[in-house]
Amino acid sequence: MTLSRRTLVCCAGLALTACKVTAPPSDEASLQGDQPAVIVNPTAESRAELQRVVSDMLFGANVTLADDALTESSVLIIERKRIGSMQNPPLSGRDLGQPERFQLLTTGTRCVLVHSPDQARYELTETDCVPEG
């Protein structure tokens, strides 16, 4: 296989991967009327609810969220905490855990948080949201 042909095959594979990553929401979400959403008028109660729900969806993991989480974007990415100290730093390249991805959706006036890997859904009753955009 020539160098230019190998390059073409490699680029085609990357293009297909990029298309998959940027694909629109699934047909199932569209049928339900779900739209990506952002939080408006966050309150202490809505922030506490979001933190509790994310923690519950991660099986009780202790999570730290910014006060403006999901107010600018419908996507929330939670990275795993790397355990280490100044005397014993974490080994570089040894963290195999993937970040957790959540998306906030709205159907009418309901706000729903979706855990992307397993599509688990949880309605946020203390939260006001509007379609993103």
PDB file of C-alpha atoms in Angstrom:
ATOM      1  CA  MET A   1       0.000   0.000   0.000  1.00  0.00           C
ATOM      2  CA  THR A   2       1.482   3.352  -0.992  1.00  0.00           C
ATOM      3  CA  LEU A   3       1.987   6.186   1.470  1.00  0.00           C
ATOM      4  CA  SER A   4      -0.746   8.356  -0.094  1.00  0.00           C
ATOM      5  CA  ARG A   5      -3.230   5.478  -0.027  1.00  0.00           C
ATOM      6  CA  ARG A   6      -2.448   4.788   3.656  1.00  0.00           C
ATOM      7  CA  THR A   7      -2.935   8.480   4.403  1.00  0.00           C
ATOM      8  CA  LEU A   8      -6.286   8.469   2.612  1.00  0.00           C
ATOM      9  CA  VAL A   9      -7.473   5.387   4.551  1.00  0.00           C
ATOM     10  CA  CYS A  10      -6.353   6.960   7.844  1.00  0.00           C
ATOM     11  CA  CYS A  11      -8.092  10.280   7.090  1.00  0.00           C
ATOM     12  CA  ALA A  12     -11.301   8.512   6.092  1.00  0.00           C
ATOM     13  CA  GLY A  13     -11.304   6.664   9.413  1.00  0.00           C
ATOM     14  CA  LEU A  14     -10.812   9.915  11.308  1.00  0.00           C
ATOM     15  CA  ALA A  15     -13.607  11.601   9.356  1.00  0.00           C
ATOM     16  CA  LEU A  16     -16.011   8.783  10.209  1.00  0.00           C
ATOM     17  CA  THR A  17     -15.064   9.025  13.879  1.00  0.00           C
ATOM     18  CA  ALA A  18     -15.595  12.796  13.865  1.00  0.00           C
ATOM     19  CA  CYS A  19     -19.041  12.371  12.323  1.00  0.00           C
ATOM     20  CA  LYS A  20     -20.030   9.963  15.059  1.00  0.00           C
ATOM     21  CA  VAL A  21     -18.893  12.311  17.835  1.00  0.00           C
ATOM     22  CA  THR A  22     -20.796  15.320  16.498  1.00  0.00           C
ATOM     23  CA  ALA A  23     -23.987  13.485  15.572  1.00  0.00           C
ATOM     24  CA  PRO A  24     -27.292  15.104  16.637  1.00  0.00           C
ATOM     25  CA  PRO A  25     -29.367  13.663  19.501  1.00  0.00           C
ATOM     26  CA  SER A  26     -30.773  10.192  18.939  1.00  0.00           C
ATOM     27  CA  ASP A  27     -34.094   9.661  17.164  1.00  0.00           C
ATOM     28  CA  GLU A  28     -35.554   8.461  20.479  1.00  0.00           C
ATOM     29  CA  ALA A  29     -34.777  11.827  22.114  1.00  0.00           C
ATOM     30  CA  SER A  30     -36.257  13.687  19.141  1.00  0.00           C
ATOM     31  CA  LEU A  31     -39.463  11.641  19.296  1.00  0.00           C
ATOM     32  CA  GLN A  32     -39.922  12.576  22.945  1.00  0.00           C
ATOM     33  CA  GLY A  33     -39.464  16.276  22.141  1.00  0.00           C
ATOM     34  CA  ASP A  34     -36.245  16.471  24.155  1.00  0.00           C
ATOM     35  CA  GLN A  35     -34.020  19.451  23.451  1.00  0.00           C
ATOM     36  CA  PRO A  36     -30.612  20.301  24.904  1.00  0.00           C
ATOM     37  CA  ALA A  37     -31.173  22.815  27.696  1.00  0.00           C
ATOM     38  CA  VAL A  38     -29.389  25.134  30.109  1.00  0.00           C
ATOM     39  CA  ILE A  39     -30.284  26.107  33.655  1.00  0.00           C
ATOM     40  CA  VAL A  40     -31.745  29.559  34.204  1.00  0.00           C
ATOM     41  CA  ASN A  41     -32.070  31.357  37.536  1.00  0.00           C
ATOM     42  CA  PRO A  42     -30.053  28.800  39.530  1.00  0.00           C
ATOM     43  CA  THR A  43     -30.807  28.741  43.244  1.00  0.00           C
ATOM     44  CA  ALA A  44     -29.122  27.100  46.210  1.00  0.00           C
ATOM     45  CA  GLU A  45     -31.850  24.440  46.071  1.00  0.00           C
ATOM     46  CA  SER A  46     -31.383  23.738  42.355  1.00  0.00           C
ATOM     47  CA  ARG A  47     -27.589  23.520  42.737  1.00  0.00           C
ATOM     48  CA  ALA A  48     -27.977  21.140  45.701  1.00  0.00           C
ATOM     49  CA  GLU A  49     -30.439  19.026  43.705  1.00  0.00           C
ATOM     50  CA  LEU A  50     -28.057  18.844  40.727  1.00  0.00           C
ATOM     51  CA  GLN A  51     -25.157  17.812  42.947  1.00  0.00           C
ATOM     52  CA  ARG A  52     -27.288  15.168  44.716  1.00  0.00           C
ATOM     53  CA  VAL A  53     -28.603  13.740  41.429  1.00  0.00           C
ATOM     54  CA  VAL A  54     -25.140  13.564  39.824  1.00  0.00           C
ATOM     55  CA  SER A  55     -23.778  11.888  42.953  1.00  0.00           C
ATOM     56  CA  ASP A  56     -26.662   9.383  42.959  1.00  0.00           C
ATOM     57  CA  MET A  57     -26.157   8.601  39.268  1.00  0.00           C
ATOM     58  CA  LEU A  58     -22.486   7.899  40.054  1.00  0.00           C
ATOM     59  CA  PHE A  59     -23.416   5.474  42.851  1.00  0.00           C
ATOM     60  CA  GLY A  60     -22.824   7.923  45.704  1.00  0.00           C
ATOM     61  CA  ALA A  61     -19.512   9.341  44.505  1.00  0.00           C
ATOM     62  CA  ASN A  62     -18.510  12.623  46.130  1.00  0.00           C
ATOM     63  CA  VAL A  63     -18.716  15.252  43.359  1.00  0.00           C
ATOM     64  CA  THR A  64     -17.818  18.927  43.270  1.00  0.00           C
ATOM     65  CA  LEU A  65     -19.750  21.109  40.831  1.00  0.00           C
ATOM     66  CA  ALA A  66     -19.247  24.760  39.967  1.00  0.00           C
ATOM     67  CA  ASP A  67     -22.091  27.133  40.831  1.00  0.00           C
ATOM     68  CA  ASP A  68     -22.564  27.813  37.108  1.00  0.00           C
ATOM     69  CA  ALA A  69     -22.692  24.140  36.055  1.00  0.00           C
ATOM     70  CA  LEU A  70     -25.093  23.639  33.115  1.00  0.00           C
ATOM     71  CA  THR A  71     -25.846  27.378  32.850  1.00  0.00           C
ATOM     72  CA  GLU A  72     -23.734  27.969  29.711  1.00  0.00           C
ATOM     73  CA  SER A  73     -23.848  24.528  28.087  1.00  0.00           C
ATOM     74  CA  SER A  74     -26.172  21.519  28.169  1.00  0.00           C
ATOM     75  CA  VAL A  75     -23.221  19.162  28.687  1.00  0.00           C
ATOM     76  CA  LEU A  76     -21.596  18.398  32.025  1.00  0.00           C
ATOM     77  CA  ILE A  77     -18.349  16.420  32.145  1.00  0.00           C
ATOM     78  CA  ILE A  78     -17.212  14.947  35.466  1.00  0.00           C
ATOM     79  CA  GLU A  79     -13.608  13.795  35.668  1.00  0.00           C
ATOM     80  CA  ARG A  80     -12.438  11.303  38.229  1.00  0.00           C
ATOM     81  CA  LYS A  81     -10.279  12.684  41.016  1.00  0.00           C
ATOM     82  CA  ARG A  82      -6.710  11.520  40.727  1.00  0.00           C
ATOM     83  CA  ILE A  83      -5.484  10.346  44.100  1.00  0.00           C
ATOM     84  CA  GLY A  84      -2.033  11.518  45.079  1.00  0.00           C
ATOM     85  CA  SER A  85      -0.066  13.909  47.240  1.00  0.00           C
ATOM     86  CA  MET A  86       3.028  16.075  46.983  1.00  0.00           C
ATOM     87  CA  GLN A  87       5.107  13.201  48.365  1.00  0.00           C
ATOM     88  CA  ASN A  88       3.377  10.521  46.290  1.00  0.00           C
ATOM     89  CA  PRO A  89       1.964  12.063  43.067  1.00  0.00           C
ATOM     90  CA  PRO A  90      -0.257   9.972  40.786  1.00  0.00           C
ATOM     91  CA  LEU A  91       1.539   8.087  38.055  1.00  0.00           C
ATOM     92  CA  SER A  92       1.238   9.780  34.698  1.00  0.00           C
ATOM     93  CA  GLY A  93      -0.661   7.745  32.125  1.00  0.00           C
ATOM     94  CA  ARG A  94      -2.034   5.266  34.654  1.00  0.00           C
ATOM     95  CA  ASP A  95      -5.546   6.727  34.973  1.00  0.00           C
ATOM     96  CA  LEU A  96      -7.692   4.559  32.695  1.00  0.00           C
ATOM     97  CA  GLY A  97     -11.068   5.895  33.899  1.00  0.00           C
ATOM     98  CA  GLN A  98     -13.136   7.847  31.407  1.00  0.00           C
ATOM     99  CA  PRO A  99     -14.849  11.106  32.369  1.00  0.00           C
ATOM    100  CA  GLU A 100     -18.581  10.838  33.030  1.00  0.00           C
ATOM    101  CA  ARG A 101     -20.829  12.749  30.618  1.00  0.00           C
ATOM    102  CA  PHE A 102     -24.249  14.167  31.426  1.00  0.00           C
ATOM    103  CA  GLN A 103     -26.639  16.208  29.306  1.00  0.00           C
ATOM    104  CA  LEU A 104     -29.472  18.441  30.428  1.00  0.00           C
ATOM    105  CA  LEU A 105     -32.605  18.163  28.301  1.00  0.00           C
ATOM    106  CA  THR A 106     -35.968  19.880  28.381  1.00  0.00           C
ATOM    107  CA  THR A 107     -39.392  18.671  27.310  1.00  0.00           C
ATOM    108  CA  GLY A 108     -41.767  21.565  27.704  1.00  0.00           C
ATOM    109  CA  THR A 109     -41.123  22.851  31.215  1.00  0.00           C
ATOM    110  CA  ARG A 110     -39.504  19.663  32.563  1.00  0.00           C
ATOM    111  CA  CYS A 111     -35.735  19.537  33.077  1.00  0.00           C
ATOM    112  CA  VAL A 112     -34.201  16.074  32.725  1.00  0.00           C
ATOM    113  CA  LEU A 113     -30.582  15.115  33.371  1.00  0.00           C
ATOM    114  CA  VAL A 114     -29.351  12.199  31.255  1.00  0.00           C
ATOM    115  CA  HIS A 115     -26.260  10.135  32.105  1.00  0.00           C
ATOM    116  CA  SER A 116     -24.910   9.549  28.611  1.00  0.00           C
ATOM    117  CA  PRO A 117     -23.232   6.125  28.999  1.00  0.00           C
ATOM    118  CA  ASP A 118     -26.360   4.312  30.193  1.00  0.00           C
ATOM    119  CA  GLN A 119     -29.067   6.851  29.199  1.00  0.00           C
ATOM    120  CA  ALA A 120     -30.375   6.919  32.801  1.00  0.00           C
ATOM    121  CA  ARG A 121     -32.770   9.870  33.175  1.00  0.00           C
ATOM    122  CA  TYR A 122     -33.653  11.895  36.257  1.00  0.00           C
ATOM    123  CA  GLU A 123     -36.083  14.807  36.378  1.00  0.00           C
ATOM    124  CA  LEU A 124     -34.801  17.896  38.178  1.00  0.00           C
ATOM    125  CA  THR A 125     -37.910  19.235  39.910  1.00  0.00           C
ATOM    126  CA  GLU A 126     -36.168  22.173  41.670  1.00  0.00           C
ATOM    127  CA  THR A 127     -34.506  23.425  38.475  1.00  0.00           C
ATOM    128  CA  ASP A 128     -35.666  25.859  35.793  1.00  0.00           C
ATOM    129  CA  CYS A 129     -34.244  25.337  32.324  1.00  0.00           C
ATOM    130  CA  VAL A 130     -34.753  26.601  28.781  1.00  0.00           C
ATOM    131  CA  PRO A 131     -33.682  25.185  25.415  1.00  0.00           C
ATOM    132  CA  GLU A 132     -30.002  25.792  24.707  1.00  0.00           C
ATOM    133  CA  GLY A 133     -29.128  28.318  22.074  1.00  0.00           C
TER     134      GLY A 133
END
